[in-house]
Structure formats: structure tokens, C-alpha cells
């Protein structure tokens, strides 16, 4: 994620540090603000919410709740760090059902696992920048799987 943020800052030097929010920005010492409240404030004010998903993400209830919130807010950009087919085989449990199902049925995502186009931080930063700034014309949709 750090490499993607560095590339994004190169593409959009006018953006300030406050324009970015990551999990590391959550103040876990804040006794009067639950971490999810801090995340949700940022999510509600954001333009896009990129979710970097791998198998570990699928095993985290809080991460899956973030995915659901991003999807509900219409700000989700789903980035698959592992092969989507493999993530679609993860056992459904807790809050991960909708996300596992997304991968199981071949739902849209940016492929960023080894060797894929969006594994390159510059490529991924370009897409995020374009979507963030309202110019999604350079986002290439992944081809639809062949129907049996």
C-alpha cells in the first residue's frame, strides 16, 4: 500500500496528507472513539474506498464489515491481492459471506496478484487517481468469463 500511495502522490502532487487515510491513521489510544467510528467518519467523507483483499482479509470480521460499508456507500474499489478463484473457495463464516460470494461468482475487481497488471503500484495508482478525480475512462474492465 505504501508504494501505491507514493505513486498516487507523484500523480497528484496537489493532494495533501489529509487526503489519504489508512488503517495506520486510526488512533487506537482514543478511549472515547472506537476504531470503527474513526474509520467510518473517513469512509463517509471519502471519494473512493479501495479494499486490498487477500485471504487474510477474508478471515477478518472487521475487514469484511469495511468492505460491506464501502459497497453500501458506492465508493468501493476492490483490489484482489490473491487469485480471486482461490478467495472464492474460502469457507464462509462470520461476515465474509458477501465477499467470498463476490469472488466465487467472478465479481469485478482489479487483479493485483503476482504478475497481474495492477500488481504494479504505478498502474494501480493511475486507476485510483482516475476514479478519485472522476475520470474513470482509463480503467480497463476485466473481461467477463465465458459462459458454459
PDB file of C-alpha atoms in Angstrom:
ATOM      1  CA  UNK A   1       0.000   0.000   0.000  1.00  0.00           C
ATOM      2  CA  UNK A   2       2.880   2.397   0.738  1.00  0.00           C
ATOM      3  CA  UNK A   3       4.168   2.049  -2.823  1.00  0.00           C
ATOM      4  CA  UNK A   4       0.708   2.742  -4.244  1.00  0.00           C
ATOM      5  CA  UNK A   5       0.366   5.853  -2.048  1.00  0.00           C
ATOM      6  CA  UNK A   6       3.820   7.058  -3.139  1.00  0.00           C
ATOM      7  CA  UNK A   7       2.827   6.670  -6.810  1.00  0.00           C
ATOM      8  CA  UNK A   8      -0.504   8.378  -6.181  1.00  0.00           C
ATOM      9  CA  UNK A   9       1.283  11.352  -4.633  1.00  0.00           C
ATOM     10  CA  UNK A  10       3.501  11.585  -7.729  1.00  0.00           C
ATOM     11  CA  UNK A  11       0.446  11.585  -9.998  1.00  0.00           C
ATOM     12  CA  UNK A  12      -1.454  14.109  -7.866  1.00  0.00           C
ATOM     13  CA  UNK A  13       1.116  16.311  -6.098  1.00  0.00           C
ATOM     14  CA  UNK A  14      -1.640  18.781  -5.200  1.00  0.00           C
ATOM     15  CA  UNK A  15      -3.101  16.277  -2.753  1.00  0.00           C
ATOM     16  CA  UNK A  16      -2.303  16.711   0.913  1.00  0.00           C
ATOM     17  CA  UNK A  17      -1.506  14.110   3.531  1.00  0.00           C
ATOM     18  CA  UNK A  18      -5.042  14.643   4.889  1.00  0.00           C
ATOM     19  CA  UNK A  19      -6.443  13.431   1.563  1.00  0.00           C
ATOM     20  CA  UNK A  20      -5.342   9.891   2.390  1.00  0.00           C
ATOM     21  CA  UNK A  21      -6.492   7.660   5.215  1.00  0.00           C
ATOM     22  CA  UNK A  22      -5.185   4.192   6.027  1.00  0.00           C
ATOM     23  CA  UNK A  23      -5.597   1.852   8.945  1.00  0.00           C
ATOM     24  CA  UNK A  24      -2.355   3.229  10.381  1.00  0.00           C
ATOM     25  CA  UNK A  25      -4.095   6.584  10.864  1.00  0.00           C
ATOM     26  CA  UNK A  26      -6.531   5.139  13.392  1.00  0.00           C
ATOM     27  CA  UNK A  27      -5.804   6.279  16.939  1.00  0.00           C
ATOM     28  CA  UNK A  28      -6.147   3.070  18.944  1.00  0.00           C
ATOM     29  CA  UNK A  29      -5.476   5.009  22.159  1.00  0.00           C
ATOM     30  CA  UNK A  30      -8.624   7.118  21.763  1.00  0.00           C
ATOM     31  CA  UNK A  31     -10.798   5.792  24.564  1.00  0.00           C
ATOM     32  CA  UNK A  32     -13.843   7.821  23.514  1.00  0.00           C
ATOM     33  CA  UNK A  33     -13.780   6.790  19.825  1.00  0.00           C
ATOM     34  CA  UNK A  34     -13.970   3.175  18.711  1.00  0.00           C
ATOM     35  CA  UNK A  35     -11.635   2.447  15.789  1.00  0.00           C
ATOM     36  CA  UNK A  36     -14.623   1.591  13.544  1.00  0.00           C
ATOM     37  CA  UNK A  37     -16.132   5.012  14.271  1.00  0.00           C
ATOM     38  CA  UNK A  38     -12.892   6.678  13.188  1.00  0.00           C
ATOM     39  CA  UNK A  39     -12.820   4.543  10.004  1.00  0.00           C
ATOM     40  CA  UNK A  40     -16.470   5.265   9.230  1.00  0.00           C
ATOM     41  CA  UNK A  41     -16.004   9.042   9.562  1.00  0.00           C
ATOM     42  CA  UNK A  42     -13.238   8.846   6.986  1.00  0.00           C
ATOM     43  CA  UNK A  43     -15.247   6.493   4.766  1.00  0.00           C
ATOM     44  CA  UNK A  44     -18.291   8.759   4.757  1.00  0.00           C
ATOM     45  CA  UNK A  45     -16.188  11.747   3.683  1.00  0.00           C
ATOM     46  CA  UNK A  46     -14.132   9.891   1.094  1.00  0.00           C
ATOM     47  CA  UNK A  47     -14.422   9.811  -2.683  1.00  0.00           C
ATOM     48  CA  UNK A  48     -13.236   6.214  -3.035  1.00  0.00           C
ATOM     49  CA  UNK A  49     -12.530   3.325  -0.672  1.00  0.00           C
ATOM     50  CA  UNK A  50     -10.014   0.875  -2.057  1.00  0.00           C
ATOM     51  CA  UNK A  51     -10.187  -2.501  -0.327  1.00  0.00           C
ATOM     52  CA  UNK A  52      -6.981  -4.518  -0.740  1.00  0.00           C
ATOM     53  CA  UNK A  53      -8.275  -8.068  -0.279  1.00  0.00           C
ATOM     54  CA  UNK A  54      -6.356 -11.280   0.298  1.00  0.00           C
ATOM     55  CA  UNK A  55      -7.203 -14.493   2.141  1.00  0.00           C
ATOM     56  CA  UNK A  56      -6.240 -12.927   5.494  1.00  0.00           C
ATOM     57  CA  UNK A  57      -8.671 -10.044   4.846  1.00  0.00           C
ATOM     58  CA  UNK A  58     -11.448 -12.619   4.281  1.00  0.00           C
ATOM     59  CA  UNK A  59     -10.783 -14.076   7.740  1.00  0.00           C
ATOM     60  CA  UNK A  60     -11.179 -10.704   9.456  1.00  0.00           C
ATOM     61  CA  UNK A  61     -14.703  -9.766  10.517  1.00  0.00           C
ATOM     62  CA  UNK A  62     -13.832  -6.046  10.795  1.00  0.00           C
ATOM     63  CA  UNK A  63     -12.258  -6.028   7.313  1.00  0.00           C
ATOM     64  CA  UNK A  64     -15.344  -7.670   5.834  1.00  0.00           C
ATOM     65  CA  UNK A  65     -17.512  -5.036   7.548  1.00  0.00           C
ATOM     66  CA  UNK A  66     -15.379  -2.335   5.908  1.00  0.00           C
ATOM     67  CA  UNK A  67     -15.997  -3.988   2.526  1.00  0.00           C
ATOM     68  CA  UNK A  68     -19.758  -4.007   3.168  1.00  0.00           C
ATOM     69  CA  UNK A  69     -19.713  -0.325   4.187  1.00  0.00           C
ATOM     70  CA  UNK A  70     -17.642   0.685   1.136  1.00  0.00           C
ATOM     71  CA  UNK A  71     -20.033  -1.199  -1.144  1.00  0.00           C
ATOM     72  CA  UNK A  72     -23.116   0.306   0.521  1.00  0.00           C
ATOM     73  CA  UNK A  73     -21.637   3.823   0.187  1.00  0.00           C
ATOM     74  CA  UNK A  74     -20.983   3.186  -3.529  1.00  0.00           C
ATOM     75  CA  UNK A  75     -17.282   4.002  -3.103  1.00  0.00           C
ATOM     76  CA  UNK A  76     -15.749   0.529  -3.328  1.00  0.00           C
ATOM     77  CA  UNK A  77     -12.738  -0.285  -5.455  1.00  0.00           C
ATOM     78  CA  UNK A  78     -11.979  -3.958  -4.891  1.00  0.00           C
ATOM     79  CA  UNK A  79      -8.348  -4.964  -5.364  1.00  0.00           C
ATOM     80  CA  UNK A  80      -7.580  -8.700  -5.319  1.00  0.00           C
ATOM     81  CA  UNK A  81      -4.123  -9.378  -3.885  1.00  0.00           C
ATOM     82  CA  UNK A  82      -4.639 -13.156  -4.179  1.00  0.00           C
ATOM     83  CA  UNK A  83      -6.217 -15.071  -7.053  1.00  0.00           C
ATOM     84  CA  UNK A  84      -9.994 -14.390  -6.996  1.00  0.00           C
ATOM     85  CA  UNK A  85     -10.799 -18.039  -7.751  1.00  0.00           C
ATOM     86  CA  UNK A  86      -8.906 -19.089  -4.625  1.00  0.00           C
ATOM     87  CA  UNK A  87     -10.597 -16.433  -2.478  1.00  0.00           C
ATOM     88  CA  UNK A  88     -13.952 -17.697  -3.745  1.00  0.00           C
ATOM     89  CA  UNK A  89     -13.132 -21.087  -2.178  1.00  0.00           C
ATOM     90  CA  UNK A  90     -12.619 -19.726   1.339  1.00  0.00           C
ATOM     91  CA  UNK A  91     -15.137 -21.116   3.843  1.00  0.00           C
ATOM     92  CA  UNK A  92     -17.949 -18.709   4.552  1.00  0.00           C
ATOM     93  CA  UNK A  93     -18.036 -17.614   8.184  1.00  0.00           C
ATOM     94  CA  UNK A  94     -18.997 -14.567  10.184  1.00  0.00           C
ATOM     95  CA  UNK A  95     -19.235 -11.514   7.943  1.00  0.00           C
ATOM     96  CA  UNK A  96     -17.222 -12.773   4.967  1.00  0.00           C
ATOM     97  CA  UNK A  97     -20.103 -14.427   3.068  1.00  0.00           C
ATOM     98  CA  UNK A  98     -20.868 -11.496   0.721  1.00  0.00           C
ATOM     99  CA  UNK A  99     -17.190 -11.022  -0.121  1.00  0.00           C
ATOM    100  CA  UNK A 100     -16.446 -14.725  -0.628  1.00  0.00           C
ATOM    101  CA  UNK A 101     -19.558 -14.901  -2.806  1.00  0.00           C
ATOM    102  CA  UNK A 102     -18.337 -11.922  -4.854  1.00  0.00           C
ATOM    103  CA  UNK A 103     -15.178 -13.822  -5.738  1.00  0.00           C
ATOM    104  CA  UNK A 104     -16.992 -17.157  -6.140  1.00  0.00           C
ATOM    105  CA  UNK A 105     -19.280 -15.779  -8.849  1.00  0.00           C
ATOM    106  CA  UNK A 106     -16.471 -13.941 -10.636  1.00  0.00           C
ATOM    107  CA  UNK A 107     -17.419 -10.440  -9.468  1.00  0.00           C
ATOM    108  CA  UNK A 108     -15.486  -7.466 -10.780  1.00  0.00           C
ATOM    109  CA  UNK A 109     -12.191  -6.498  -9.172  1.00  0.00           C
ATOM    110  CA  UNK A 110      -8.758  -5.199 -10.065  1.00  0.00           C
ATOM    111  CA  UNK A 111      -6.294  -8.072 -10.264  1.00  0.00           C
ATOM    112  CA  UNK A 112      -3.162  -7.283  -8.277  1.00  0.00           C
ATOM    113  CA  UNK A 113      -1.760 -10.718  -7.528  1.00  0.00           C
ATOM    114  CA  UNK A 114       1.699 -11.685  -8.771  1.00  0.00           C
ATOM    115  CA  UNK A 115       2.263 -10.713 -12.386  1.00  0.00           C
ATOM    116  CA  UNK A 116      -1.156  -9.145 -12.935  1.00  0.00           C
ATOM    117  CA  UNK A 117      -1.459  -5.624 -14.375  1.00  0.00           C
ATOM    118  CA  UNK A 118      -2.481  -3.966 -11.104  1.00  0.00           C
ATOM    119  CA  UNK A 119       0.295  -5.635  -9.096  1.00  0.00           C
ATOM    120  CA  UNK A 120       2.340  -2.700 -10.425  1.00  0.00           C
ATOM    121  CA  UNK A 121       1.881   0.154  -7.894  1.00  0.00           C
ATOM    122  CA  UNK A 122       2.042   2.770 -10.680  1.00  0.00           C
ATOM    123  CA  UNK A 123      -0.755   1.070 -12.670  1.00  0.00           C
ATOM    124  CA  UNK A 124      -2.915   0.761  -9.582  1.00  0.00           C
ATOM    125  CA  UNK A 125      -2.232   4.360  -8.520  1.00  0.00           C
ATOM    126  CA  UNK A 126      -3.252   5.545 -12.000  1.00  0.00           C
ATOM    127  CA  UNK A 127      -6.602   3.769 -11.744  1.00  0.00           C
ATOM    128  CA  UNK A 128      -7.232   5.079  -8.232  1.00  0.00           C
ATOM    129  CA  UNK A 129      -6.315   8.589  -9.331  1.00  0.00           C
ATOM    130  CA  UNK A 130      -8.624   8.439 -12.339  1.00  0.00           C
ATOM    131  CA  UNK A 131     -11.563   7.124 -10.344  1.00  0.00           C
ATOM    132  CA  UNK A 132     -10.882   9.511  -7.469  1.00  0.00           C
ATOM    133  CA  UNK A 133     -10.771  12.519  -9.773  1.00  0.00           C
ATOM    134  CA  UNK A 134     -13.885  11.400 -11.691  1.00  0.00           C
ATOM    135  CA  UNK A 135     -12.105  10.274 -14.867  1.00  0.00           C
ATOM    136  CA  UNK A 136     -12.596   6.543 -14.973  1.00  0.00           C
ATOM    137  CA  UNK A 137     -12.153   6.406 -18.748  1.00  0.00           C
ATOM    138  CA  UNK A 138      -8.719   4.815 -18.393  1.00  0.00           C
ATOM    139  CA  UNK A 139      -9.958   1.981 -16.198  1.00  0.00           C
ATOM    140  CA  UNK A 140      -9.992  -1.157 -18.300  1.00  0.00           C
ATOM    141  CA  UNK A 141     -12.700  -3.574 -17.182  1.00  0.00           C
ATOM    142  CA  UNK A 142     -11.627  -7.151 -16.705  1.00  0.00           C
ATOM    143  CA  UNK A 143     -13.058  -9.445 -19.408  1.00  0.00           C
ATOM    144  CA  UNK A 144     -16.187 -11.334 -18.483  1.00  0.00           C
ATOM    145  CA  UNK A 145     -15.704 -15.087 -18.009  1.00  0.00           C
ATOM    146  CA  UNK A 146     -17.029 -17.279 -20.798  1.00  0.00           C
ATOM    147  CA  UNK A 147     -20.467 -18.718 -20.147  1.00  0.00           C
ATOM    148  CA  UNK A 148     -20.652 -22.539 -20.174  1.00  0.00           C
TER     149      UNK A 148
END
